Tab-separated table of C-alpha atoms in Angstrom:
chain	number	residue	atom	x	y	z
Z	1034	UNK	CA	0.000	0.000	0.000
Z	1035	UNK	CA	1.755	3.215	-1.167
Z	1036	UNK	CA	1.929	6.468	0.777
Z	1037	UNK	CA	-0.436	8.288	-1.581
Z	1038	UNK	CA	-3.170	5.734	-1.000
Z	1039	UNK	CA	-2.620	5.953	2.772
Z	1040	UNK	CA	-2.970	9.737	2.446
Z	1041	UNK	CA	-6.318	9.257	0.679
Z	1042	UNK	CA	-7.491	7.018	3.537
Z	1043	UNK	CA	-6.355	9.564	6.150
Z	1044	UNK	CA	-8.126	12.381	4.303
Z	1045	UNK	CA	-11.333	10.361	4.103
Z	1046	UNK	CA	-11.145	9.467	7.801
Z	1047	UNK	CA	-10.576	13.065	8.930
Z	1048	UNK	CA	-13.217	14.516	6.602
Z	1049	UNK	CA	-15.868	12.002	7.671
Z	1050	UNK	CA	-15.010	12.506	11.351
Z	1051	UNK	CA	-15.802	16.207	10.936
Z	1052	UNK	CA	-18.856	15.651	8.753
Z	1053	UNK	CA	-20.359	12.879	10.865
Z	1054	UNK	CA	-20.038	14.853	14.094
Z	1055	UNK	CA	-21.029	18.286	12.778
Z	1056	UNK	CA	-23.190	17.376	9.786
Z	1057	UNK	CA	-21.063	19.174	7.198
Z	1058	UNK	CA	-17.686	19.697	5.521
Z	1059	UNK	CA	-16.898	16.273	4.010
Z	1060	UNK	CA	-16.862	17.575	0.447
Z	1061	UNK	CA	-15.023	20.800	1.174
Z	1062	UNK	CA	-12.487	19.188	3.514
Z	1063	UNK	CA	-11.667	16.201	1.314
Z	1064	UNK	CA	-11.601	18.133	-1.980
Z	1065	UNK	CA	-9.347	20.810	-0.475
Z	1066	UNK	CA	-6.963	18.164	0.895
Z	1067	UNK	CA	-6.824	16.255	-2.390
Z	1068	UNK	CA	-6.027	19.400	-4.356
Z	1069	UNK	CA	-3.388	20.316	-1.759
Z	1070	UNK	CA	-1.523	17.031	-2.279
Z	1071	UNK	CA	-1.586	17.455	-6.038
Z	1072	UNK	CA	-4.798	15.867	-7.353
Z	1073	UNK	CA	-6.289	17.967	-10.199
Z	1074	UNK	CA	-9.466	19.802	-9.053
Z	1075	UNK	CA	-11.828	18.114	-11.523
Z	1076	UNK	CA	-10.497	14.646	-10.653
Z	1077	UNK	CA	-10.713	15.453	-6.934
Z	1078	UNK	CA	-14.343	16.521	-7.221
Z	1079	UNK	CA	-15.319	13.443	-9.221
Z	1080	UNK	CA	-13.682	11.067	-6.741
Z	1081	UNK	CA	-15.176	12.848	-3.727
Z	1082	UNK	CA	-18.688	12.541	-5.161
Z	1083	UNK	CA	-18.156	8.837	-5.817
Z	1084	UNK	CA	-16.799	8.182	-2.327
Z	1085	UNK	CA	-19.651	10.136	-0.705
Z	1086	UNK	CA	-22.175	7.550	-1.860
Z	1087	UNK	CA	-20.520	5.040	0.472
Z	1088	UNK	CA	-19.485	7.350	3.316
Z	1089	UNK	CA	-22.929	8.924	3.615
Z	1090	UNK	CA	-24.447	5.443	3.764
Z	1091	UNK	CA	-22.090	4.450	6.584
Z	1092	UNK	CA	-22.673	7.731	8.403
Z	1093	UNK	CA	-26.444	7.529	8.033
Z	1094	UNK	CA	-26.576	3.936	9.299
Z	1095	UNK	CA	-24.363	4.891	12.254
Z	1096	UNK	CA	-26.647	7.785	13.181
Z	1097	UNK	CA	-29.693	5.543	12.853
Z	1098	UNK	CA	-28.062	3.032	15.209
Z	1099	UNK	CA	-27.377	5.870	17.647
Z	1100	UNK	CA	-31.058	6.958	17.369
Z	1101	UNK	CA	-30.167	10.384	16.052
Z	1102	UNK	CA	-32.837	10.339	13.304
Z	1103	UNK	CA	-36.192	12.113	12.975
Z	1104	UNK	CA	-37.733	9.829	10.360
Z	1105	UNK	CA	-40.524	12.179	9.303
Z	1106	UNK	CA	-38.000	14.975	8.768
Z	1107	UNK	CA	-35.706	12.545	6.938
Z	1108	UNK	CA	-38.378	11.579	4.405
Z	1109	UNK	CA	-39.200	15.188	3.552
Z	1110	UNK	CA	-35.572	16.269	3.258
Z	1111	UNK	CA	-34.454	13.248	1.239
Z	1112	UNK	CA	-37.200	13.481	-1.373
Z	1113	UNK	CA	-36.989	17.231	-1.936
Z	1114	UNK	CA	-33.196	17.205	-1.733
Z	1115	UNK	CA	-32.954	14.492	-4.399
Z	1116	UNK	CA	-35.060	16.510	-6.814
Z	1117	UNK	CA	-32.892	19.579	-6.220
Z	1118	UNK	CA	-29.678	17.558	-6.588
Z	1119	UNK	CA	-30.712	16.082	-9.940
Z	1120	UNK	CA	-31.605	19.503	-11.316
Z	1121	UNK	CA	-28.370	20.983	-9.947
Z	1122	UNK	CA	-26.244	18.193	-11.436
Z	1123	UNK	CA	-27.857	18.559	-14.851
Z	1124	UNK	CA	-27.431	22.333	-14.771
Z	1125	UNK	CA	-23.784	22.346	-13.638
Z	1126	UNK	CA	-22.986	19.777	-16.336
Z	1127	UNK	CA	-23.984	22.299	-18.990
Z	1128	UNK	CA	-23.195	25.742	-17.529
Z	1129	UNK	CA	-21.019	27.315	-14.850
Z	1130	UNK	CA	-22.542	28.799	-11.703
Z	1131	UNK	CA	-19.430	30.441	-10.230
Z	1132	UNK	CA	-21.219	33.791	-9.932
Z	1133	UNK	CA	-23.666	32.327	-7.383
Z	1134	UNK	CA	-20.998	31.003	-5.007
Z	1135	UNK	CA	-20.258	34.329	-3.248
Z	1136	UNK	CA	-23.988	34.741	-2.534
Z	1137	UNK	CA	-24.249	31.210	-1.120
Z	1138	UNK	CA	-21.138	31.807	1.007
Z	1139	UNK	CA	-22.529	35.068	2.399
Z	1140	UNK	CA	-25.812	33.335	3.255
Z	1141	UNK	CA	-23.992	30.508	5.020
Z	1142	UNK	CA	-21.914	32.955	7.041
Z	1143	UNK	CA	-25.083	34.683	8.236
Z	1144	UNK	CA	-26.592	31.320	9.203
Z	1145	UNK	CA	-23.407	30.450	11.095
Z	1146	UNK	CA	-23.622	33.664	13.101
Z	1147	UNK	CA	-27.261	32.862	13.977
Z	1148	UNK	CA	-26.322	29.368	15.148
Z	1149	UNK	CA	-23.456	30.708	17.302
Z	1150	UNK	CA	-25.795	33.281	18.858
Z	1151	UNK	CA	-28.237	30.508	19.747
Z	1152	UNK	CA	-25.411	28.568	21.395
Z	1153	UNK	CA	-24.594	31.576	23.577
Z	1154	UNK	CA	-28.183	32.243	24.635
Z	1155	UNK	CA	-29.940	30.147	27.312
Z	1156	UNK	CA	-31.114	26.840	25.768
Z	1157	UNK	CA	-34.728	26.392	24.701
Z	1158	UNK	CA	-36.591	23.081	24.287
Z	1159	UNK	CA	-36.247	21.647	20.738
Z	1160	UNK	CA	-39.351	22.074	18.600
Z	1161	UNK	CA	-40.765	20.388	15.530
Z	1162	UNK	CA	-39.562	21.952	12.292
Z	1163	UNK	CA	-42.152	22.784	9.654
Z	1164	UNK	CA	-41.902	23.517	5.901
Z	1165	UNK	CA	-38.588	21.786	5.230
Z	1166	UNK	CA	-39.189	20.572	1.661
Z	1167	UNK	CA	-38.045	23.872	0.140
Z	1168	UNK	CA	-34.989	23.801	2.387
Z	1169	UNK	CA	-34.170	20.275	1.198
Z	1170	UNK	CA	-34.623	21.266	-2.446
Z	1171	UNK	CA	-32.346	24.316	-2.104
Z	1172	UNK	CA	-29.732	22.301	-0.186
Z	1173	UNK	CA	-29.712	19.509	-2.772
Z	1174	UNK	CA	-29.524	21.935	-5.678
Z	1175	UNK	CA	-26.679	23.945	-4.105
Z	1176	UNK	CA	-24.761	20.775	-3.220
Z	1177	UNK	CA	-24.803	19.429	-6.773
Z	1178	UNK	CA	-24.541	22.731	-8.640
Z	1179	UNK	CA	-22.078	24.454	-6.331
Z	1180	UNK	CA	-19.874	21.505	-5.413
Z	1181	UNK	CA	-21.024	21.310	-1.794
Z	1182	UNK	CA	-23.361	22.867	0.719
Z	1183	UNK	CA	-25.949	20.262	1.693
Z	1184	UNK	CA	-24.754	20.019	5.288
Z	1185	UNK	CA	-24.016	23.698	5.925
Z	1186	UNK	CA	-27.253	24.908	4.343
Z	1187	UNK	CA	-29.622	22.321	5.802
Z	1188	UNK	CA	-28.047	21.711	9.229
Z	1189	UNK	CA	-27.518	25.420	9.943
Z	1190	UNK	CA	-31.072	26.279	8.908
Z	1191	UNK	CA	-32.634	23.513	10.981
Z	1192	UNK	CA	-30.675	24.451	14.095
Z	1193	UNK	CA	-31.354	28.156	13.592
Z	1194	UNK	CA	-35.078	27.301	13.487
Z	1195	UNK	CA	-34.948	25.386	16.756
Z	1196	UNK	CA	-34.099	21.764	15.892
Z	1197	UNK	CA	-32.052	19.644	18.298
Z	1198	UNK	CA	-28.444	19.733	16.963
Z	1199	UNK	CA	-27.860	15.984	17.336
Z	1200	UNK	CA	-31.138	15.148	15.546
Z	1201	UNK	CA	-30.442	17.734	12.847
Z	1202	UNK	CA	-26.954	16.347	12.197
Z	1203	UNK	CA	-28.066	12.713	12.221
Z	1204	UNK	CA	-31.124	13.231	10.030
Z	1205	UNK	CA	-29.292	15.419	7.521
Z	1206	UNK	CA	-26.453	12.874	7.281
Z	1207	UNK	CA	-28.851	10.042	6.460
Z	1208	UNK	CA	-30.805	12.180	3.985
Z	1209	UNK	CA	-27.507	13.131	2.347
Z	1210	UNK	CA	-27.025	9.518	1.278
Z	1211	UNK	CA	-30.240	9.613	-0.761
Z	1212	UNK	CA	-29.376	13.032	-2.168
Z	1213	UNK	CA	-25.836	11.939	-3.078
Z	1214	UNK	CA	-27.076	8.836	-4.876
Z	1215	UNK	CA	-29.512	10.960	-6.895
Z	1216	UNK	CA	-26.780	13.480	-7.781
Z	1217	UNK	CA	-24.275	10.743	-8.650
Z	1218	UNK	CA	-26.729	9.074	-11.030
Z	1219	UNK	CA	-27.384	12.419	-12.697
Z	1220	UNK	CA	-23.638	13.136	-12.999
Z	1221	UNK	CA	-23.046	9.640	-14.364
Z	1222	UNK	CA	-25.682	10.180	-17.035
Z	1223	UNK	CA	-24.329	13.617	-17.948
Z	1224	UNK	CA	-20.549	13.141	-17.686
Z	1225	UNK	CA	-19.864	9.397	-17.664
Z	1226	UNK	CA	-18.140	7.298	-14.949
Z	1227	UNK	CA	-15.187	8.571	-12.933
Z	1228	UNK	CA	-13.775	6.377	-10.171
Z	1229	UNK	CA	-10.171	5.960	-9.080
Z	1230	UNK	CA	-7.753	5.178	-6.266
Z	1231	UNK	CA	-8.562	8.458	-4.506
Z	1232	UNK	CA	-12.249	7.545	-4.236
Z	1233	UNK	CA	-11.416	4.102	-2.838
Z	1234	UNK	CA	-9.103	5.587	-0.207
Z	1235	UNK	CA	-11.618	8.243	0.760
Z	1236	UNK	CA	-14.441	5.779	1.244
Z	1237	UNK	CA	-12.275	3.352	3.275
Z	1238	UNK	CA	-11.259	6.141	5.647
Z	1239	UNK	CA	-14.787	7.507	5.772
Z	1240	UNK	CA	-16.395	4.158	6.571
Z	1241	UNK	CA	-14.041	3.647	9.523
Z	1242	UNK	CA	-14.700	7.161	10.857
Z	1243	UNK	CA	-18.513	7.132	10.500
Z	1244	UNK	CA	-19.421	5.140	13.666
Z	1245	UNK	CA	-16.974	7.137	15.798
Z	1246	UNK	CA	-18.395	10.440	14.597
Z	1247	UNK	CA	-22.021	9.376	15.094
Z	1248	UNK	CA	-21.527	8.364	18.715
Z	1249	UNK	CA	-19.405	11.462	19.382
Z	1250	UNK	CA	-22.292	13.604	18.163
Z	1251	UNK	CA	-24.660	11.730	20.483
Z	1252	UNK	CA	-22.567	12.512	23.562
Z	1253	UNK	CA	-21.517	16.080	22.824
Z	1254	UNK	CA	-23.282	18.781	24.920
Z	1255	UNK	CA	-26.006	20.571	22.924
Z	1256	UNK	CA	-24.649	24.116	23.255
Z	1257	UNK	CA	-21.077	23.011	22.584
Z	1258	UNK	CA	-22.219	21.254	19.447
Z	1259	UNK	CA	-24.166	24.314	18.289
Z	1260	UNK	CA	-21.107	26.518	18.789
Z	1261	UNK	CA	-18.891	24.094	16.844
Z	1262	UNK	CA	-21.434	23.863	14.021
Z	1263	UNK	CA	-21.700	27.649	13.867
Z	1264	UNK	CA	-17.927	28.130	13.817
Z	1265	UNK	CA	-17.563	25.459	11.122
Z	1266	UNK	CA	-20.211	27.158	8.980
Z	1267	UNK	CA	-18.548	30.577	9.336
Z	1268	UNK	CA	-15.095	29.176	8.603
Z	1269	UNK	CA	-16.227	27.244	5.540
Z	1270	UNK	CA	-18.265	30.129	4.172
Z	1271	UNK	CA	-15.353	32.568	4.543
Z	1272	UNK	CA	-13.014	30.067	2.875
Z	1273	UNK	CA	-15.451	29.518	-0.003
Z	1274	UNK	CA	-16.019	33.269	-0.346
Z	1275	UNK	CA	-12.283	33.887	-0.558
Z	1276	UNK	CA	-11.881	31.085	-3.115
Z	1277	UNK	CA	-14.776	32.308	-5.269
Z	1278	UNK	CA	-13.541	35.923	-5.260
Z	1279	UNK	CA	-9.877	35.137	-5.957
Z	1280	UNK	CA	-10.740	32.131	-8.160
């Protein structure tokens, strides 16, 4: 087993550990790391999408085992998110949406600030979240068309609207599997297959990390988790904003 393949496994493990515990950042973290070690951006993105089919399945199953899932919320998010992901994948396969990325990044930063503010305030009892189909559609579309964003958009919005962080993270992770499968099928139809050693390493690392991350999310204090989610959203959005503006 060569050092490059071990690096792919380590990247997948670290990215899934973050994503499984906080509900976001697998795509951004793994793609950034792959590009950093010399993988061409297009190849990195293709391999990350392929690996995510498997890592999101492992993460979703782990969260289900940890009882971190709101099944009614899952069904609504998964269906609407899949529709948005298919449309986003088809659109990004034909045109470029770089101009929209700064707007998405600014929105995510604002949502991160809201989540952090809720972590600072006295905690309130979690409440049932209504009207999430549009949120799922937008998250799925942005994830496929913009190269990421399902977790930051959907998790941050759910928590900002009063959802329990652990349930939001678990449910969004499981729904992401369905959304990723839908997007991958659409990309396969539009661009053809793309699977390599990087994808295999990423999914091996991600599968090992998924159970650890799910149970870590279950045991993390609610306000601490909200603060970490908010900081992650702000950091990712600022990074994406800088990347989109300097491009």
